[in-house]
mmCIF file of C-alpha atoms in Angstrom:
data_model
loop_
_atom_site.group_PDB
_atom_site.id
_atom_site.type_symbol
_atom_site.label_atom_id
_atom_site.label_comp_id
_atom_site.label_asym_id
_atom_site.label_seq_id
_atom_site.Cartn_x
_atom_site.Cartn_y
_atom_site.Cartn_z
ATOM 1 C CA UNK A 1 2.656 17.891 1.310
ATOM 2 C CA UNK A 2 5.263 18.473 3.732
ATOM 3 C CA UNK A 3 8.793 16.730 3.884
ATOM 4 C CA UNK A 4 8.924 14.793 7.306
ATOM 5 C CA UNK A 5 12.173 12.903 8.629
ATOM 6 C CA UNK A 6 10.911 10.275 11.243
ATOM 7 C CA UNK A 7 13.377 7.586 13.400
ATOM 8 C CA UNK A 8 13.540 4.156 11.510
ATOM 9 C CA UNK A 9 15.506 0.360 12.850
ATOM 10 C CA UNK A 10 18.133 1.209 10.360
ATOM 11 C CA UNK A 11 18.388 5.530 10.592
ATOM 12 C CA UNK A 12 16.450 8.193 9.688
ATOM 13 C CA UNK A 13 13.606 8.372 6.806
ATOM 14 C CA UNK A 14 12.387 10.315 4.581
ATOM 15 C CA UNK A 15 8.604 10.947 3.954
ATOM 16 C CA UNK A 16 5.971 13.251 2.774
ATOM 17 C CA UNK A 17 3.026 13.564 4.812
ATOM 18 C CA UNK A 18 -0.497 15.120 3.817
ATOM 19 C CA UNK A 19 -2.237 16.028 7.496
ATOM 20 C CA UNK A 20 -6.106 15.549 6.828
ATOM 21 C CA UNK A 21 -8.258 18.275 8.140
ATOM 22 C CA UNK A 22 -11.063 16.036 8.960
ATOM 23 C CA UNK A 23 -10.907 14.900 12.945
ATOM 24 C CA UNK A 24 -9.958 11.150 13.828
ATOM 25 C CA UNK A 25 -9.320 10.756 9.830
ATOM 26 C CA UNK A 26 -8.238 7.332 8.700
ATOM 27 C CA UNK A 27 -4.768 6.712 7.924
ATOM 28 C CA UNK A 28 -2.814 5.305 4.993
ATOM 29 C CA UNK A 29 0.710 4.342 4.359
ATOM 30 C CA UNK A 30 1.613 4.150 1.066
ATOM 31 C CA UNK A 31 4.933 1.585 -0.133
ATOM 32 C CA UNK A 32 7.052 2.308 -3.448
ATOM 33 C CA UNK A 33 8.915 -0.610 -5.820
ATOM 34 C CA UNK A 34 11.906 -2.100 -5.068
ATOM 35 C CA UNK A 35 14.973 0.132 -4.131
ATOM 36 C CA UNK A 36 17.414 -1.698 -6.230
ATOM 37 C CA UNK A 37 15.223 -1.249 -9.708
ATOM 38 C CA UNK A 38 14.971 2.697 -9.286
ATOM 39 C CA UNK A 39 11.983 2.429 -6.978
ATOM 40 C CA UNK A 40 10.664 5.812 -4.651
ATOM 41 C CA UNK A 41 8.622 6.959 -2.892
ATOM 42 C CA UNK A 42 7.640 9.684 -6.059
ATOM 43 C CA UNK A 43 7.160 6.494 -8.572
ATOM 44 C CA UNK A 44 4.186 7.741 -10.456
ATOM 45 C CA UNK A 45 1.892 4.573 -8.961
ATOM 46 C CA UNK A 46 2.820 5.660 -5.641
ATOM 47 C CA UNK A 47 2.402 9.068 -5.928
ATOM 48 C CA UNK A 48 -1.351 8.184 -7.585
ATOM 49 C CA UNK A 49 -1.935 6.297 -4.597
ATOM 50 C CA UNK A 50 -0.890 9.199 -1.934
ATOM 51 C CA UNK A 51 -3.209 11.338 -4.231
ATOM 52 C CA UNK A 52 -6.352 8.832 -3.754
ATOM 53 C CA UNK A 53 -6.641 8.702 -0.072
ATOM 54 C CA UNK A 54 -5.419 12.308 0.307
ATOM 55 C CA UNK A 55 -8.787 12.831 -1.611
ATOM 56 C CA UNK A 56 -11.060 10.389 0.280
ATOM 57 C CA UNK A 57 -10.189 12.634 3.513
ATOM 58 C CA UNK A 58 -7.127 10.416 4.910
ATOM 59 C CA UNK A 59 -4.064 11.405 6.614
ATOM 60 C CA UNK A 60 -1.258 9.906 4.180
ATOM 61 C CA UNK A 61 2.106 9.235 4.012
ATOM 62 C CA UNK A 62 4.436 7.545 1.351
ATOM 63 C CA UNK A 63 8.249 7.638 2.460
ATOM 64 C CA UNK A 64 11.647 5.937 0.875
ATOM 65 C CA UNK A 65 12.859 2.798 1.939
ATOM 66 C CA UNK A 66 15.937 2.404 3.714
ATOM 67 C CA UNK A 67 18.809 3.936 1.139
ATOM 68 C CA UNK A 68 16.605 5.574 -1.129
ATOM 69 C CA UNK A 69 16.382 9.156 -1.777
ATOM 70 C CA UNK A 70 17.535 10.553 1.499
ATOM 71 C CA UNK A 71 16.589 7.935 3.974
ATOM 72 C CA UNK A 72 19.874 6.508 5.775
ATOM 73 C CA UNK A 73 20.706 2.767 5.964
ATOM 74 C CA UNK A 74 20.969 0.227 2.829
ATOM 75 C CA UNK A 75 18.950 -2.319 1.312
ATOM 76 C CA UNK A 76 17.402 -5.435 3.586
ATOM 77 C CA UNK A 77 16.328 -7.966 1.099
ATOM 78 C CA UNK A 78 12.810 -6.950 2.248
ATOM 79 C CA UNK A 79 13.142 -7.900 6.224
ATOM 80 C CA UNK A 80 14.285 -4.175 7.077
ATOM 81 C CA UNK A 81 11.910 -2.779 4.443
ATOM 82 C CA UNK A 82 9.003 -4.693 6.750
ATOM 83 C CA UNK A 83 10.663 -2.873 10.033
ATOM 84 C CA UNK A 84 10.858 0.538 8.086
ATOM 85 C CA UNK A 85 7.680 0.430 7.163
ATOM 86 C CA UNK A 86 6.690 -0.581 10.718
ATOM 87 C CA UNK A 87 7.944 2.825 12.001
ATOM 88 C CA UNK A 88 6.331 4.990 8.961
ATOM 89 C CA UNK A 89 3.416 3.587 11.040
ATOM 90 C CA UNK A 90 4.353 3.885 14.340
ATOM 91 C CA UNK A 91 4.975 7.433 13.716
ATOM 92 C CA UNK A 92 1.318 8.272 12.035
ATOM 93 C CA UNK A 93 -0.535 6.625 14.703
ATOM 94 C CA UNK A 94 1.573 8.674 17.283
ATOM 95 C CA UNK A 95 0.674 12.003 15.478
ATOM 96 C CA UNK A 96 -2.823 10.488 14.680
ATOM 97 C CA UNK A 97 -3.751 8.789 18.182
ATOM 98 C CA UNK A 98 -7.238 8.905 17.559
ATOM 99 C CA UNK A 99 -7.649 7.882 13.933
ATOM 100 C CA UNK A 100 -10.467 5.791 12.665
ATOM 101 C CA UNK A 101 -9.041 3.418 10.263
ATOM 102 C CA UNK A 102 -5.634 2.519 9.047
ATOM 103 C CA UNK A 103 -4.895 1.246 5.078
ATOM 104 C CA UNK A 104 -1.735 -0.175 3.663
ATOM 105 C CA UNK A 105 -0.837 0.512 0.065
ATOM 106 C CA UNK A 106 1.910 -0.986 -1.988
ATOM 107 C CA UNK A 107 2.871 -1.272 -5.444
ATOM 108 C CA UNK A 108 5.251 -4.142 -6.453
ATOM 109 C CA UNK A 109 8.059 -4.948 -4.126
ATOM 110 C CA UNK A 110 5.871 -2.395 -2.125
ATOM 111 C CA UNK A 111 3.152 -4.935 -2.560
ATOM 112 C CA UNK A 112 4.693 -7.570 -0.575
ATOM 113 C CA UNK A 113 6.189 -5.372 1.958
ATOM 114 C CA UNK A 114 2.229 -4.331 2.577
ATOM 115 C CA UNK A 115 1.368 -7.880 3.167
ATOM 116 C CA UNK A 116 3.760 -8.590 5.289
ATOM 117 C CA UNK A 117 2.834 -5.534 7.573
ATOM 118 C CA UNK A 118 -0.739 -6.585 7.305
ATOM 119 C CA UNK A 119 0.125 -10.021 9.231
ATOM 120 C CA UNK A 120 1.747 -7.804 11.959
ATOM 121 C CA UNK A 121 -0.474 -5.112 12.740
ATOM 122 C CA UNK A 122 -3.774 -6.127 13.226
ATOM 123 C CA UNK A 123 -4.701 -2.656 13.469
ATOM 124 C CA UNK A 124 -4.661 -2.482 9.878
ATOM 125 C CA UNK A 125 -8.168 -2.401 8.586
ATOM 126 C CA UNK A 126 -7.455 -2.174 4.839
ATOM 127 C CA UNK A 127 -5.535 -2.738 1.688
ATOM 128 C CA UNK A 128 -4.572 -1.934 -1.666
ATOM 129 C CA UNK A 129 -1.984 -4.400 -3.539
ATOM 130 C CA UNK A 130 -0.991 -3.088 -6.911
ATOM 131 C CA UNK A 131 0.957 -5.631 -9.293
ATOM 132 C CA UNK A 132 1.903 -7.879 -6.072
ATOM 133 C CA UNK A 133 5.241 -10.080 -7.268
ATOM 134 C CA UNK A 134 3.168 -13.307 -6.697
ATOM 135 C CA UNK A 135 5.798 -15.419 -9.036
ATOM 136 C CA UNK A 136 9.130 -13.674 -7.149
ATOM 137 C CA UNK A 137 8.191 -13.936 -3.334
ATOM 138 C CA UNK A 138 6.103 -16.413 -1.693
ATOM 139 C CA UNK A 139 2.990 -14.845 -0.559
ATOM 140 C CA UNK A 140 1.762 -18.183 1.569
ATOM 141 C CA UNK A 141 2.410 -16.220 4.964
ATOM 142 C CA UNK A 142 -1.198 -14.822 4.242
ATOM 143 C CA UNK A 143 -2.966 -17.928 6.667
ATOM 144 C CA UNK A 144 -4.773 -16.814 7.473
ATOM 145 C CA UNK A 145 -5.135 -13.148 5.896
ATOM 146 C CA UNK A 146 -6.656 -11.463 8.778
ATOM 147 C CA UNK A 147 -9.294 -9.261 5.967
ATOM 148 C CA UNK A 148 -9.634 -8.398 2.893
ATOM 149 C CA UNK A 149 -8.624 -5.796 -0.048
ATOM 150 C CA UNK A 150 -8.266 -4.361 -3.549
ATOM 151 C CA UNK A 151 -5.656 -5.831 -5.412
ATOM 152 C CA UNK A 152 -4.737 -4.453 -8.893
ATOM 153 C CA UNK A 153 -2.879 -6.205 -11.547
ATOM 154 C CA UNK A 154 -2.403 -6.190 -15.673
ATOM 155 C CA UNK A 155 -2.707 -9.031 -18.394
ATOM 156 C CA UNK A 156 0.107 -7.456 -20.008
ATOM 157 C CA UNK A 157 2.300 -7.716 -16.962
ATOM 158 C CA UNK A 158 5.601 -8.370 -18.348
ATOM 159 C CA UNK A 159 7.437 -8.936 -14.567
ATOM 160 C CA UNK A 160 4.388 -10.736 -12.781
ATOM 161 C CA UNK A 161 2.426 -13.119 -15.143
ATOM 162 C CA UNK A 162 -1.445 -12.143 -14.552
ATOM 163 C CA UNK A 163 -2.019 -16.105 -13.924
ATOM 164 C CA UNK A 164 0.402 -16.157 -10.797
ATOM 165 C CA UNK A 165 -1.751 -13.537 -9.296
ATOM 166 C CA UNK A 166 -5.074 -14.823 -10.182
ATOM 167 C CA UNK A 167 -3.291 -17.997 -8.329
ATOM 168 C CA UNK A 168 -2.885 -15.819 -4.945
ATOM 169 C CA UNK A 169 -6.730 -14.306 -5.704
ATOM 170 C CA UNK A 170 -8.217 -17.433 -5.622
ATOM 171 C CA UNK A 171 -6.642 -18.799 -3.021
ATOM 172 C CA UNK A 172 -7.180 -15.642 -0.420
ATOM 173 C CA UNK A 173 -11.041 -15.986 -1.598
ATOM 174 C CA UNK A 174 -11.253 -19.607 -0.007
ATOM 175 C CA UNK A 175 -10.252 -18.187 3.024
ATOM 176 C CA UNK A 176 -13.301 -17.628 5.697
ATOM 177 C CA UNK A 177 -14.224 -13.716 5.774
ATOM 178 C CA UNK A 178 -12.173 -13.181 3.184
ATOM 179 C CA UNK A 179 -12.696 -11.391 0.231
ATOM 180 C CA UNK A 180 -10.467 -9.763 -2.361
ATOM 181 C CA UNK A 181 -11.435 -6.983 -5.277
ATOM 182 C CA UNK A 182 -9.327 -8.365 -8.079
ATOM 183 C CA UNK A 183 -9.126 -6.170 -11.231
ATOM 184 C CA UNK A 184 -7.160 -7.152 -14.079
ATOM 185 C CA UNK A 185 -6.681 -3.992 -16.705
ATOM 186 C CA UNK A 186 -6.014 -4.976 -20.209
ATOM 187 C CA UNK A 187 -3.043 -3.966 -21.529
ATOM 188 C CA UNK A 188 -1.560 -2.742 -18.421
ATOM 189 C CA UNK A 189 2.387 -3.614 -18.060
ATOM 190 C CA UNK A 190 4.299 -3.993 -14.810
ATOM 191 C CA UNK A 191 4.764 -0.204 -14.626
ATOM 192 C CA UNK A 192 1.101 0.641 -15.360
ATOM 193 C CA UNK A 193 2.560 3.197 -18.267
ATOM 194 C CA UNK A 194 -0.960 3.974 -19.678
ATOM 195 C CA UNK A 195 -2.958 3.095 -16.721
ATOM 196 C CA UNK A 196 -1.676 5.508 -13.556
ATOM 197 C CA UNK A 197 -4.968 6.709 -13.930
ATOM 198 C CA UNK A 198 -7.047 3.370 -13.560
ATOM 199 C CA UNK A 199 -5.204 2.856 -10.174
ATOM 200 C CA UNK A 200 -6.627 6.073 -8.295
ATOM 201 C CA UNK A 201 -10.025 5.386 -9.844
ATOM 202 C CA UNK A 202 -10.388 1.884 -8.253
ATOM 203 C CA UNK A 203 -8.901 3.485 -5.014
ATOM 204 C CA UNK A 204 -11.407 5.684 -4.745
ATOM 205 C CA UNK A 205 -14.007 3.319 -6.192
ATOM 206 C CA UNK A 206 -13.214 0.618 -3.496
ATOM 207 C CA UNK A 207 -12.002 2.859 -0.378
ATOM 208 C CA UNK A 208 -14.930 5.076 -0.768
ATOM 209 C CA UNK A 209 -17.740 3.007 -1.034
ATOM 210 C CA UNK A 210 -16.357 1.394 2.394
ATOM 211 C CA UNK A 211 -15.840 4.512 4.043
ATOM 212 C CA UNK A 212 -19.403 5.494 2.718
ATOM 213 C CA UNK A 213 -20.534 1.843 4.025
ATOM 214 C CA UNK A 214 -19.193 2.825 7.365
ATOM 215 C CA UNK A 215 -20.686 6.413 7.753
ATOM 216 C CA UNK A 216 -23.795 4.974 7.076
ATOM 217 C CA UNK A 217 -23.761 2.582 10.033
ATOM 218 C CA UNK A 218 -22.906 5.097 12.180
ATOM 219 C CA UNK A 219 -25.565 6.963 11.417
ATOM 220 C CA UNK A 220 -28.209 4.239 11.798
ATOM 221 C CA UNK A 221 -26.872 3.540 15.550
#
């Protein structure tokens, strides 16, 4: 997985970037927790995420924030997080002009960041929310939420009451082609401690049988 550096608003990045070897591979970016609570882009959810689509045949990247790790800038309250995040994109699709898909996937503060991308880039075909802060940030940009995704969360969620979330669920599911995966994991905290595991199975659970959906269409044209 090699180190990249790539231009961001606020300074130079830092990523890592797994290259599929499949031609016109989806993409995915992966987003880590909040900066200011020790988040990176080598959080354990994260780097279970990268290690998902990296096995489902994507091109993936996960990267750190603005003033994390060695990416230059500071922290945004979220609206330069949205912009660097922007970029991590901008410079996949320019090494991957011909790509067939493109995912977002965020954990926590990551989460919301991926949301917020989602209502920018229409491009995006796909997403994975893990333990989205439904009770911190107000998630009511999503009118409409342009498709649906996987989205992850524990009853034992110490940070994010599992009720808040089921609140967003519910509400993205009464919106018209809409439909969300929600799995709740018993037992699971904020920081997934026992349940890293459970995260890259529904990955590749969810993102595969869509991919698999898709190859079979192709086939029948």
């Amino acid at each position: 997985m090699p180190e990249v550096m790539f231009a961001g608003p606020d300074g130079r990045l830092e990523g890592r970037y797994h290259h599929s070897g499949e031609p016109n591979a989806p993409l995915a970016l992966i987003l880590h927790p909040h900066p200011l609570h020790g988040g990176t882009m080598n959080n354990r959810i994260t780097y279970a995420m990268y290690r998902a689509f990296e096995r489902l045949g994507f091109s993936v990247m996960r990267f750190n924030f603005r003033g994390v790790g060695r990416s230059q800038g500071r922290y945004d309250g979220g609206i330069g997080e949205i912009s660097d995040a922007a970029a991590a994109l901008d410079w996949m699709q320019t090494v991957n002009p011909n790509s067939s898909g493109l995912w977002i996937s965020g954990y926590s503060f990551g989460a919301f960041v991926g949301m917020q991308l989602l209502m920018r880039r229409p491009e995006i075909s796909g997403w994975i929310s893990v333990a989205p802060p439904a009770n911190h940030y107000d998630f009511g940009f999503l009118a409409p939420c342009p498709c649906g995704g996987l989205l992850l969360h524990g009853d034992a969620d110490e940070l994010v009451p599992e009720p808040a979330v089921r609140k967003l669920v519910d509400k993205l599911n009464t919106q018209k082609g809409v439909q969300v995966d929600y799995r709740v994991y018993a037992g699971a905290d904020h920081v997934f401690a026992n349940h890293a595991d459970h995260v890259s199975e529904a990955i590749d659970d969810y993102v595969g049988k869509i991919i698999a959906r898709k190859t079979m269409a192709l086939a029948a044209d």
